[in-house]
PDB file of C-alpha atoms in Angstrom:
ATOM      1  CA  UNK P 253     -32.933  14.105  11.954  1.00 50.00           C
ATOM      2  CA  UNK P 254     -29.669  14.503  13.879  1.00 60.00           C
ATOM      3  CA  UNK P 255     -29.128  17.616  15.987  1.00 64.00           C
ATOM      4  CA  UNK P 256     -27.270  20.319  14.115  1.00 60.00           C
ATOM      5  CA  UNK P 257     -28.295  19.142  10.660  1.00 63.00           C
ATOM      6  CA  UNK P 258     -31.715  20.794  10.369  1.00 76.00           C
ATOM      7  CA  UNK P 259     -31.395  23.597   7.874  1.00 79.00           C
ATOM      8  CA  UNK P 260     -27.675  22.914   7.193  1.00 81.00           C
ATOM      9  CA  UNK P 261     -26.477  22.942   3.606  1.00 87.00           C
ATOM     10  CA  UNK P 262     -25.403  19.747   1.893  1.00 86.00           C
ATOM     11  CA  UNK P 263     -21.811  20.890   1.813  1.00 90.00           C
ATOM     12  CA  UNK P 264     -21.826  21.561   5.561  1.00 87.00           C
ATOM     13  CA  UNK P 265     -23.335  18.159   6.333  1.00 85.00           C
ATOM     14  CA  UNK P 266     -20.734  16.430   4.155  1.00 87.00           C
ATOM     15  CA  UNK P 267     -17.852  18.439   5.612  1.00 87.00           C
ATOM     16  CA  UNK P 268     -18.928  17.962   9.201  1.00 86.00           C
ATOM     17  CA  UNK P 269     -20.335  14.413   9.315  1.00 83.00           C
ATOM     18  CA  UNK P 270     -19.392  12.379   6.221  1.00 87.00           C
ATOM     19  CA  UNK P 271     -15.739  13.296   5.597  1.00 86.00           C
ATOM     20  CA  UNK P 272     -14.478  12.747   9.189  1.00 82.00           C
ATOM     21  CA  UNK P 273     -16.043   9.253   9.162  1.00 82.00           C
ATOM     22  CA  UNK P 274     -14.786   8.433   5.710  1.00 86.00           C
ATOM     23  CA  UNK P 275     -11.157   9.634   6.198  1.00 84.00           C
ATOM     24  CA  UNK P 276      -9.887   6.567   8.037  1.00 84.00           C
ATOM     25  CA  UNK P 277     -11.187   3.932   5.595  1.00 88.00           C
ATOM     26  CA  UNK P 278      -9.908   6.015   2.667  1.00 90.00           C
ATOM     27  CA  UNK P 279      -6.396   6.292   4.203  1.00 89.00           C
ATOM     28  CA  UNK P 280      -6.237   2.561   4.955  1.00 88.00           C
ATOM     29  CA  UNK P 281      -7.458   1.656   1.482  1.00 92.00           C
ATOM     30  CA  UNK P 282      -4.940   4.051  -0.085  1.00 94.00           C
ATOM     31  CA  UNK P 283      -2.046   2.301   1.710  1.00 92.00           C
ATOM     32  CA  UNK P 284      -3.289  -1.096   0.594  1.00 91.00           C
ATOM     33  CA  UNK P 285      -3.576   0.136  -2.979  1.00 96.00           C
ATOM     34  CA  UNK P 286      -0.014   1.578  -2.940  1.00 96.00           C
ATOM     35  CA  UNK P 287       1.309  -1.847  -1.944  1.00 95.00           C
ATOM     36  CA  UNK P 288      -0.746  -3.451  -4.709  1.00 96.00           C
ATOM     37  CA  UNK P 289       0.585  -0.958  -7.234  1.00 96.00           C
ATOM     38  CA  UNK P 290       4.193  -1.725  -6.217  1.00 96.00           C
ATOM     39  CA  UNK P 291       3.553  -5.437  -6.791  1.00 96.00           C
ATOM     40  CA  UNK P 292       1.794  -4.781 -10.123  1.00 96.00           C
ATOM     41  CA  UNK P 293       4.547  -2.527 -11.421  1.00 95.00           C
ATOM     42  CA  UNK P 294       7.240  -5.024 -10.420  1.00 95.00           C
ATOM     43  CA  UNK P 295       5.350  -7.911 -12.057  1.00 96.00           C
ATOM     44  CA  UNK P 296       4.819  -5.938 -15.276  1.00 95.00           C
ATOM     45  CA  UNK P 297       8.459  -4.866 -15.367  1.00 95.00           C
ATOM     46  CA  UNK P 298       9.584  -8.408 -14.771  1.00 95.00           C
ATOM     47  CA  UNK P 299       7.499  -9.551 -17.759  1.00 95.00           C
ATOM     48  CA  UNK P 300       8.934  -6.773 -19.929  1.00 92.00           C
ATOM     49  CA  UNK P 301       5.883  -4.524 -20.125  1.00 92.00           C
ATOM     50  CA  UNK P 302       7.636  -1.450 -18.725  1.00 81.00           C
ATOM     51  CA  UNK P 303       9.120   1.464 -20.576  1.00 81.00           C
ATOM     52  CA  UNK P 304      11.962   1.800 -18.133  1.00 83.00           C
ATOM     53  CA  UNK P 305      14.826  -0.206 -16.758  1.00 86.00           C
ATOM     54  CA  UNK P 306      14.591   1.497 -13.381  1.00 91.00           C
ATOM     55  CA  UNK P 307      12.499  -1.147 -11.681  1.00 93.00           C
ATOM     56  CA  UNK P 308      13.027  -3.906  -9.189  1.00 95.00           C
ATOM     57  CA  UNK P 309      11.019  -6.253 -11.420  1.00 95.00           C
ATOM     58  CA  UNK P 310      13.369  -5.490 -14.322  1.00 95.00           C
ATOM     59  CA  UNK P 311      16.384  -6.137 -12.068  1.00 94.00           C
ATOM     60  CA  UNK P 312      14.948  -9.538 -11.086  1.00 95.00           C
ATOM     61  CA  UNK P 313      14.371 -10.427 -14.761  1.00 94.00           C
ATOM     62  CA  UNK P 314      17.928  -9.451 -15.654  1.00 93.00           C
ATOM     63  CA  UNK P 315      19.395 -11.648 -12.887  1.00 94.00           C
ATOM     64  CA  UNK P 316      17.498 -14.808 -13.812  1.00 92.00           C
ATOM     65  CA  UNK P 317      20.316 -16.058 -16.020  1.00 91.00           C
ATOM     66  CA  UNK P 318      22.858 -15.657 -13.213  1.00 93.00           C
ATOM     67  CA  UNK P 319      21.071 -17.314 -10.286  1.00 91.00           C
ATOM     68  CA  UNK P 320      23.619 -20.125 -10.039  1.00 92.00           C
ATOM     69  CA  UNK P 321      26.685 -17.901  -9.998  1.00 94.00           C
ATOM     70  CA  UNK P 322      25.402 -14.442  -8.734  1.00 93.00           C
ATOM     71  CA  UNK P 323      22.177 -15.097  -6.881  1.00 93.00           C
ATOM     72  CA  UNK P 324      22.171 -11.674  -5.259  1.00 93.00           C
ATOM     73  CA  UNK P 325      21.393  -9.896  -8.544  1.00 93.00           C
ATOM     74  CA  UNK P 326      17.764 -11.232  -8.347  1.00 94.00           C
ATOM     75  CA  UNK P 327      17.538 -11.786  -4.648  1.00 95.00           C
ATOM     76  CA  UNK P 328      18.290  -8.263  -3.419  1.00 96.00           C
ATOM     77  CA  UNK P 329      15.551  -6.561  -5.521  1.00 96.00           C
ATOM     78  CA  UNK P 330      13.128  -9.367  -4.566  1.00 96.00           C
ATOM     79  CA  UNK P 331      13.797  -8.795  -0.866  1.00 97.00           C
ATOM     80  CA  UNK P 332      13.382  -5.039  -1.434  1.00 97.00           C
ATOM     81  CA  UNK P 333       9.967  -5.584  -2.968  1.00 97.00           C
ATOM     82  CA  UNK P 334       8.890  -7.849  -0.103  1.00 97.00           C
ATOM     83  CA  UNK P 335      10.152  -5.419   2.588  1.00 98.00           C
ATOM     84  CA  UNK P 336       8.497  -2.442   0.822  1.00 97.00           C
ATOM     85  CA  UNK P 337       5.113  -4.139   0.480  1.00 97.00           C
ATOM     86  CA  UNK P 338       5.133  -5.521   3.992  1.00 97.00           C
ATOM     87  CA  UNK P 339       6.189  -2.115   5.338  1.00 97.00           C
ATOM     88  CA  UNK P 340       3.416  -0.318   3.488  1.00 96.00           C
ATOM     89  CA  UNK P 341       0.885  -2.844   4.768  1.00 94.00           C
ATOM     90  CA  UNK P 342       2.131  -2.427   8.337  1.00 94.00           C
ATOM     91  CA  UNK P 343       1.713   1.360   8.008  1.00 93.00           C
ATOM     92  CA  UNK P 344      -1.864   0.782   6.797  1.00 90.00           C
ATOM     93  CA  UNK P 345      -2.571  -1.546   9.709  1.00 89.00           C
ATOM     94  CA  UNK P 346      -1.088   0.987  12.125  1.00 90.00           C
ATOM     95  CA  UNK P 347      -3.217   3.773  10.591  1.00 87.00           C
ATOM     96  CA  UNK P 348      -6.346   1.671  11.011  1.00 85.00           C
ATOM     97  CA  UNK P 349      -5.535   0.906  14.617  1.00 86.00           C
ATOM     98  CA  UNK P 350      -4.565   4.475  15.385  1.00 85.00           C
ATOM     99  CA  UNK P 351      -7.465   6.222  13.683  1.00 81.00           C
ATOM    100  CA  UNK P 352     -10.407   3.910  14.279  1.00 74.00           C
ATOM    101  CA  UNK P 353     -11.883   4.556  17.737  1.00 68.00           C
ATOM    102  CA  UNK P 354     -13.999   1.347  17.654  1.00 72.00           C
ATOM    103  CA  UNK P 355     -10.923  -0.918  17.665  1.00 66.00           C
ATOM    104  CA  UNK P 356      -9.218  -1.505  20.999  1.00 63.00           C
ATOM    105  CA  UNK P 357      -5.911  -3.250  20.436  1.00 57.00           C
ATOM    106  CA  UNK P 358      -4.962  -6.071  18.143  1.00 57.00           C
ATOM    107  CA  UNK P 359      -7.892  -8.421  18.778  1.00 54.00           C
ATOM    108  CA  UNK P 360     -10.576  -5.821  18.064  1.00 50.00           C
ATOM    109  CA  UNK P 361     -13.039  -4.348  20.525  1.00 47.00           C
ATOM    110  CA  UNK P 362     -14.332  -6.886  23.043  1.00 43.00           C
TER     111      UNK P 362
END
C-alpha cells in the first residue's frame, strides 16, 4: 500500500488522495456541461418548449418572420449564444491546461 495510507480512515484517504485528483476532471466536465445546457435551453426555447420568453432561443424564434427586413432580431441572439458557448468552452480548456500537471502546453506533454 502507499505510504501514509496504512491505518488511515476511508474518509481521510478520499479527502487526501481521491478528491485532489478528481477535482480537475470534474471542473472541466462541469464547464462543458454548462455549455451544453445553454445550447439545450436555447434549442428548447426556440421550439416553444419553454415556460418563459426570456431566452435567446425564444428571441430567435420570434425574429424568424422578419429575417428579410430586420435580420438583427434573430442574428444578435444567435451570435450571443455562439459567443457564450465558445467562451465557456475556452474557460474549460484553460482550466484543463492550468490545473492538469501532465499537460505541457497546447500539444500535450511530449
